[in-house]
Structure formats: structure tokens, C-alpha cells
Coordinates of C-alpha atoms and ligand atoms in Angstrom, one line a residue:
M1364 CA 86.5 296.0 184.9
T1365 CA 87.7 299.4 186.2
E1366 CA 85.4 301.5 188.5
Q1367 CA 85.1 304.0 185.6
G1368 CA 84.1 301.2 183.1
R1369 CA 81.4 300.1 185.7
E1370 CA 80.1 303.6 186.0
Q1371 CA 79.8 304.0 182.3
Q1372 CA 77.9 300.6 182.1
A1373 CA 75.4 302.0 184.5
I1374 CA 74.4 304.6 182.1
P1375 CA 71.2 303.6 180.3
V1376 CA 71.1 302.7 176.8
I1377 CA 68.3 302.3 174.3
T1378 CA 69.3 300.6 171.0
I1379 CA 67.4 300.9 167.9
D1380 CA 68.5 298.8 165.0
G1381 CA 66.9 298.0 161.9
P1382 CA 67.3 298.2 158.0
S1383 CA 67.7 301.4 156.1
G1384 CA 64.4 303.3 155.9
S1385 CA 62.8 301.6 158.8
G1386 CA 62.4 305.0 160.6
K1387 CA 65.1 304.3 163.0
G1388 CA 66.9 307.5 162.6
T1389 CA 64.0 309.8 162.8
L1390 CA 62.7 307.7 165.9
S1391 CA 66.0 307.6 167.5
R1392 CA 66.4 311.5 167.4
L1393 CA 62.8 312.0 168.7
V1394 CA 63.2 309.5 171.4
A1395 CA 66.6 311.0 172.5
G1396 CA 65.0 314.5 172.4
R1397 CA 62.0 313.4 174.6
L1398 CA 64.5 311.9 177.2
G1399 CA 67.2 314.6 177.0
W1400 CA 69.5 311.9 176.1
H1401 CA 72.6 311.6 173.7
F1402 CA 72.0 310.2 170.2
L1403 CA 74.5 307.9 168.3
D1404 CA 74.0 307.7 164.5
S1405 CA 76.3 304.6 163.9
G1406 CA 75.6 304.6 160.4
A1407 CA 77.1 308.2 159.9
L1408 CA 80.5 306.7 161.1
Y1409 CA 80.4 304.0 158.3
R1410 CA 79.5 306.7 155.9
L1411 CA 82.4 308.8 157.0
V1412 CA 84.8 306.1 156.5
A1413 CA 83.4 305.7 153.0
L1414 CA 83.6 309.5 152.4
A1415 CA 87.3 309.8 153.7
A1416 CA 88.3 306.9 151.6
R1417 CA 86.9 308.9 148.5
H1418 CA 88.8 312.0 149.6
H1419 CA 92.1 310.0 150.1
A1420 CA 91.6 307.9 147.0
V1421 CA 91.5 304.7 149.1
L1422 CA 89.9 301.9 147.2
L1423 CA 86.9 300.1 148.9
E1424 CA 88.8 296.8 148.5
D1425 CA 91.9 298.1 150.6
E1426 CA 90.9 296.7 154.1
V1427 CA 94.1 297.9 155.6
S1428 CA 94.1 301.5 154.5
L1429 CA 90.4 301.5 155.2
T1430 CA 90.9 300.3 158.8
T1431 CA 93.6 303.0 159.4
L1432 CA 91.2 305.8 158.1
A1433 CA 88.4 304.4 160.4
A1434 CA 90.9 304.2 163.4
H1435 CA 92.1 307.8 162.9
L1436 CA 88.9 309.6 161.7
D1437 CA 89.2 313.2 162.1
V1438 CA 85.6 313.8 162.8
E1439 CA 83.6 316.3 165.2
F1440 CA 79.8 316.0 165.9
E1441 CA 79.0 319.7 166.7
A1442 CA 75.8 320.0 168.6
V1443 CA 73.3 322.4 167.0
D1444 CA 71.3 324.6 169.4
G1445 CA 72.0 322.2 172.4
G1446 CA 69.7 319.7 170.9
V1447 CA 70.4 316.1 169.6
D1448 CA 71.0 317.3 166.0
C1449 CA 74.5 318.1 165.2
R1450 CA 76.8 319.2 162.3
I1451 CA 79.2 316.6 161.1
V1452 CA 82.7 317.9 160.3
L1453 CA 85.1 315.8 158.6
E1454 CA 88.8 317.1 158.4
G1455 CA 87.5 320.5 158.8
E1456 CA 84.7 320.3 156.3
D1457 CA 81.1 320.2 156.9
V1458 CA 79.9 316.8 155.3
D1459 CA 76.2 316.7 156.3
N1460 CA 74.9 316.5 152.9
A1461 CA 77.9 314.6 151.3
I1462 CA 77.5 311.5 153.7
R1463 CA 73.6 311.3 153.0
T1464 CA 73.9 310.5 149.3
E1465 CA 72.8 307.1 148.0
Q1466 CA 76.4 306.5 146.5
C1467 CA 77.9 307.2 150.1
G1468 CA 75.2 304.8 151.6
R1469 CA 76.3 302.1 149.1
D1470 CA 79.9 302.6 149.7
A1471 CA 79.3 302.6 153.6
S1472 CA 77.6 299.3 153.3
V1473 CA 80.7 297.9 151.5
V1474 CA 83.0 299.3 154.0
A1475 CA 80.9 298.1 156.9
A1476 CA 81.3 294.3 155.8
L1477 CA 85.0 294.6 156.7
P1478 CA 85.7 293.1 160.3
T1479 CA 88.6 295.3 161.1
V1480 CA 86.9 298.5 159.9
R1481 CA 84.0 297.6 162.5
Q1482 CA 86.5 296.6 165.2
A1483 CA 88.2 300.1 164.6
L1484 CA 84.9 301.9 165.1
L1485 CA 83.9 299.8 168.3
E1486 CA 85.4 302.1 171.1
R1487 CA 84.3 305.4 169.5
Q1488 CA 80.7 304.3 169.4
R1489 CA 80.9 303.1 173.0
A1490 CA 82.3 306.5 173.9
F1491 CA 78.9 308.0 173.3
Q1492 CA 77.5 306.3 176.5
V1493 CA 77.5 309.4 178.8
V1494 CA 75.2 310.6 181.3
P1495 CA 72.3 310.8 181.4
G1496 CA 71.6 308.5 178.8
L1497 CA 72.2 307.4 175.0
V1498 CA 69.8 306.4 172.1
A1499 CA 71.9 304.3 169.7
D1500 CA 70.8 303.8 166.1
G1501 CA 72.3 301.2 163.8
R1502 CA 72.4 297.5 162.6
D1503 CA 74.3 295.9 165.6
M1504 CA 73.7 298.4 168.4
G1505 CA 72.0 295.5 170.5
T1506 CA 74.0 292.7 169.3
V1507 CA 77.5 293.8 169.5
V1508 CA 78.1 297.5 170.6
F1509 CA 75.8 297.6 173.5
P1510 CA 74.8 294.1 174.4
E1511 CA 74.0 295.3 178.0
A1512 CA 71.4 298.0 176.9
K1513 CA 68.3 298.0 179.1
L1514 CA 66.1 298.2 176.1
K1515 CA 66.6 296.9 172.6
L1516 CA 64.3 297.7 169.5
F1517 CA 64.4 296.2 166.2
L1518 CA 62.4 298.2 163.6
T1519 CA 61.0 296.9 160.4
A1520 CA 58.7 298.2 157.7
S1521 CA 57.8 296.9 154.3
R1522 CA 60.3 297.6 151.5
E1523 CA 58.1 299.9 149.6
E1524 CA 57.5 302.0 152.5
R1525 CA 61.0 302.3 153.5
A1526 CA 62.0 303.2 149.9
R1527 CA 59.4 305.8 149.9
R1528 CA 60.6 307.3 153.1
R1529 CA 64.1 307.4 151.9
Y1530 CA 62.9 309.1 148.7
N1531 CA 61.0 311.9 150.7
Q1532 CA 63.9 312.4 153.1
L1533 CA 66.3 312.9 150.1
N1534 CA 63.8 315.1 148.4
E1535 CA 63.3 317.3 151.6
K1536 CA 67.2 317.8 151.6
G1537 CA 67.3 318.8 147.9
I1538 CA 69.1 315.7 147.0
D1539 CA 68.3 314.2 143.5
A1540 CA 66.5 310.9 144.0
N1541 CA 64.9 308.2 141.9
L1542 CA 62.4 305.8 143.7
Q1543 CA 63.2 302.7 141.6
R1544 CA 66.8 303.1 142.0
I1545 CA 66.4 303.5 145.8
L1546 CA 64.3 300.4 145.9
S1547 CA 66.8 298.2 144.3
D1548 CA 69.7 299.9 146.3
L1549 CA 67.8 299.0 149.4
E1550 CA 67.4 295.4 148.3
T1551 CA 71.2 295.1 147.6
R1552 CA 72.0 296.9 150.8
D1553 CA 69.6 294.7 153.0
A1554 CA 71.2 291.5 151.4
R1555 CA 74.7 292.8 152.1
D1556 CA 73.9 293.9 155.7
S1557 CA 72.1 290.5 156.6
E1558 CA 74.6 288.1 154.9
R1559 CA 77.7 289.5 156.0
S1560 CA 79.7 287.2 158.3
V1561 CA 80.6 289.9 161.0
S1562 CA 77.9 291.7 162.9
P1563 CA 75.1 290.8 160.4
L1564 CA 71.8 292.9 160.6
R1565 CA 69.5 290.8 163.0
P1566 CA 67.4 291.5 166.1
A1567 CA 69.3 290.8 169.4
N1568 CA 67.5 287.7 171.1
D1569 CA 66.1 290.1 173.8
A1570 CA 65.0 292.9 171.3
V1571 CA 61.4 294.0 170.8
V1572 CA 60.5 293.8 167.1
V1573 CA 58.3 296.7 166.1
D1574 CA 56.7 296.8 162.5
T1575 CA 56.4 300.7 161.6
T1576 CA 54.6 300.0 158.3
G1577 CA 51.8 302.5 158.1
I1578 CA 52.1 303.6 161.7
A1579 CA 52.4 307.4 162.4
I1580 CA 56.0 308.2 163.8
N1581 CA 54.5 309.8 167.0
D1582 CA 52.6 306.6 167.8
V1583 CA 55.9 304.8 167.5
V1584 CA 57.7 307.3 169.7
M1585 CA 55.0 306.9 172.4
Q1586 CA 55.2 303.0 172.2
I1587 CA 58.9 303.2 172.6
L1588 CA 58.7 305.8 175.5
A1589 CA 56.2 303.4 177.2
L1590 CA 58.5 300.3 176.7
W1591 CA 61.4 302.3 178.2
R1592 CA 59.4 303.2 181.2
E1593 CA 58.5 299.6 181.7
A1594 CA 62.1 298.4 181.2
A1595 CA 63.5 301.2 183.7
R1596 CA 60.8 300.0 186.4
K1597 CA 61.9 296.5 186.1
T1598 CA 65.5 297.4 186.5
S1599 CA 65.4 299.9 189.1
Ligands
C5P1667 O1 72.0 303.8 158.7 P1 72.7 304.1 157.4 O2 71.9 303.8 156.2 O3 73.3 305.6 157.5 O4 74.0 303.2 157.4 C1 74.8 303.1 156.1 C2 75.3 301.6 156.2 O5 76.2 301.5 157.3 C3 74.3 300.5 156.3 O6 73.8 300.2 155.0 C4 75.1 299.5 156.8 O7 75.9 298.7 156.0 C5 76.2 300.2 157.8 N1 76.0 300.1 159.1 C6 76.5 299.0 159.9 N2 76.4 299.1 161.2 C7 75.8 300.0 161.8 C8 75.2 301.3 161.1 C9 75.4 301.3 159.7 O8 76.9 298.1 159.3 N3 75.7 300.0 163.1

């Protein structure tokens, strides 16, 4: 490994994986904000590939063209007010809302099952590991993308609670949503994400599993920060 590679590896990473609606997006943002670290929303990258495919009339079965799209994704993450939130701009267009629809989530999970698409997005994800640190949110952050992370979390929550959270999130954004449909979509996506042959959704062997059902978000943030202090103390 080069000197630069070694320096990058030394930058701390907390990985937060789990199924849709487990609370990892909100928690990752909050933890990154509290630590003053960067934030990687890896799901957004798969959603962006799915959206780009739609824009360019590429079929979700066309692995070669999807991989080319993934490798050359023209996307910018523009920080908002210097915080962890950002505006996502795809080919010059603000796509914040467009990538959050349920349709885009479904398409993203189809695209994400393709090994060469995952490979094409790997280095783009690793490039987010910059000082002073990174909180990475996804499905395979602890198992594949950042296997050396100092703290790995795997969040779970009951399917009903996850569907309700998703429903509320969409409503808050003014996006039309149907709870029953979300529940059945979650089941399909969970199955596809867990059963795919490449980077399936599962906790890393050294991950701490946290069930967030019925727990206030701030309590989980405090728990994660305490786990991080402990992990940092052990490795310093
Ligand atoms: O997290 P989010 O719901 O935005 O992710 C959309 C889809 O992208 C997931 O259902 C999953 O199939 C895929 N994904 C993935 N690996 C990641 C992040 C997301 O396969 N690290």
C-alpha cells in the first residue's frame, strides 16, 4: 500500500448498516454531525444509478450499460450550510426528491444486485474517507467497503416500525405514500438485499447489533457515541 493509502486507512470510520427504515440514515447524519465528521449515504449512489438509467432509457436488465453509468456517474454532493446535509446534483439537475421515491428505491435494489455495478461504485465510496472521519451508511459498509472500520453497527427494527418510519419520512417530504404498499415493498427489498450473491445485507462478524424498535432516536445516538468513545479508547 502507498503512503497515501496508509494515511487514508488511518482516518476513522464508523459503519452503520441495516435494512431500509432501521433508522440508519437519520442516525448516521446525527452521529456525523455530533462528531463533526463526513457522511456517506451509499444508498443514494445506487438510487442515482437507477435514476440515471431512467433518464438515459437504460433497462434494469442491461448490466453492461448500468455499469458504465455507475462508473461515470456525473454527480455532485453540495454541502448545505457547511453541515452533513447536502444537495445532490445529477447531470446538473437537483435530484434530492427524485431519488427518494419508492419507485427509485425499488429500482435501486435491482441495480444493487449486479456485481459489476457494485464494483464500479466501490472506489467512489472509499473516497469519502477523509479527515477528520466518516460515518458510512448502507448495507455492506462494514463487510465490504470499509472492512477496517474501527466501529461497525448493524441496526434492526421490526418491519412494521420500519414501514411506519418510512411512511412518515415520505409524508414529511410531501411525497405520496401508502403504508401497506411500503410494507410489502420492504419485504421484497429485504429479501432481495439479503439473498443476493454479492455483498448481501448481513452484519459484519465484528458488528454491534442494535435493535432500535421503540427506542428514541436520541437515545440510540447517545449509545453509538458511547460505543465510539470505547472503541477509540481501545485503539488509541
Ligand atoms: O438505503 P437506501 O434505501 O437508500 O438504499 C436503496 C437500495 O440500495 C437498497 O434497497 C439496497 O438494495 C441498495 N444498497 C446496497 N448497498 C448499500 C446501500 C444501498 O445494496 N451499501
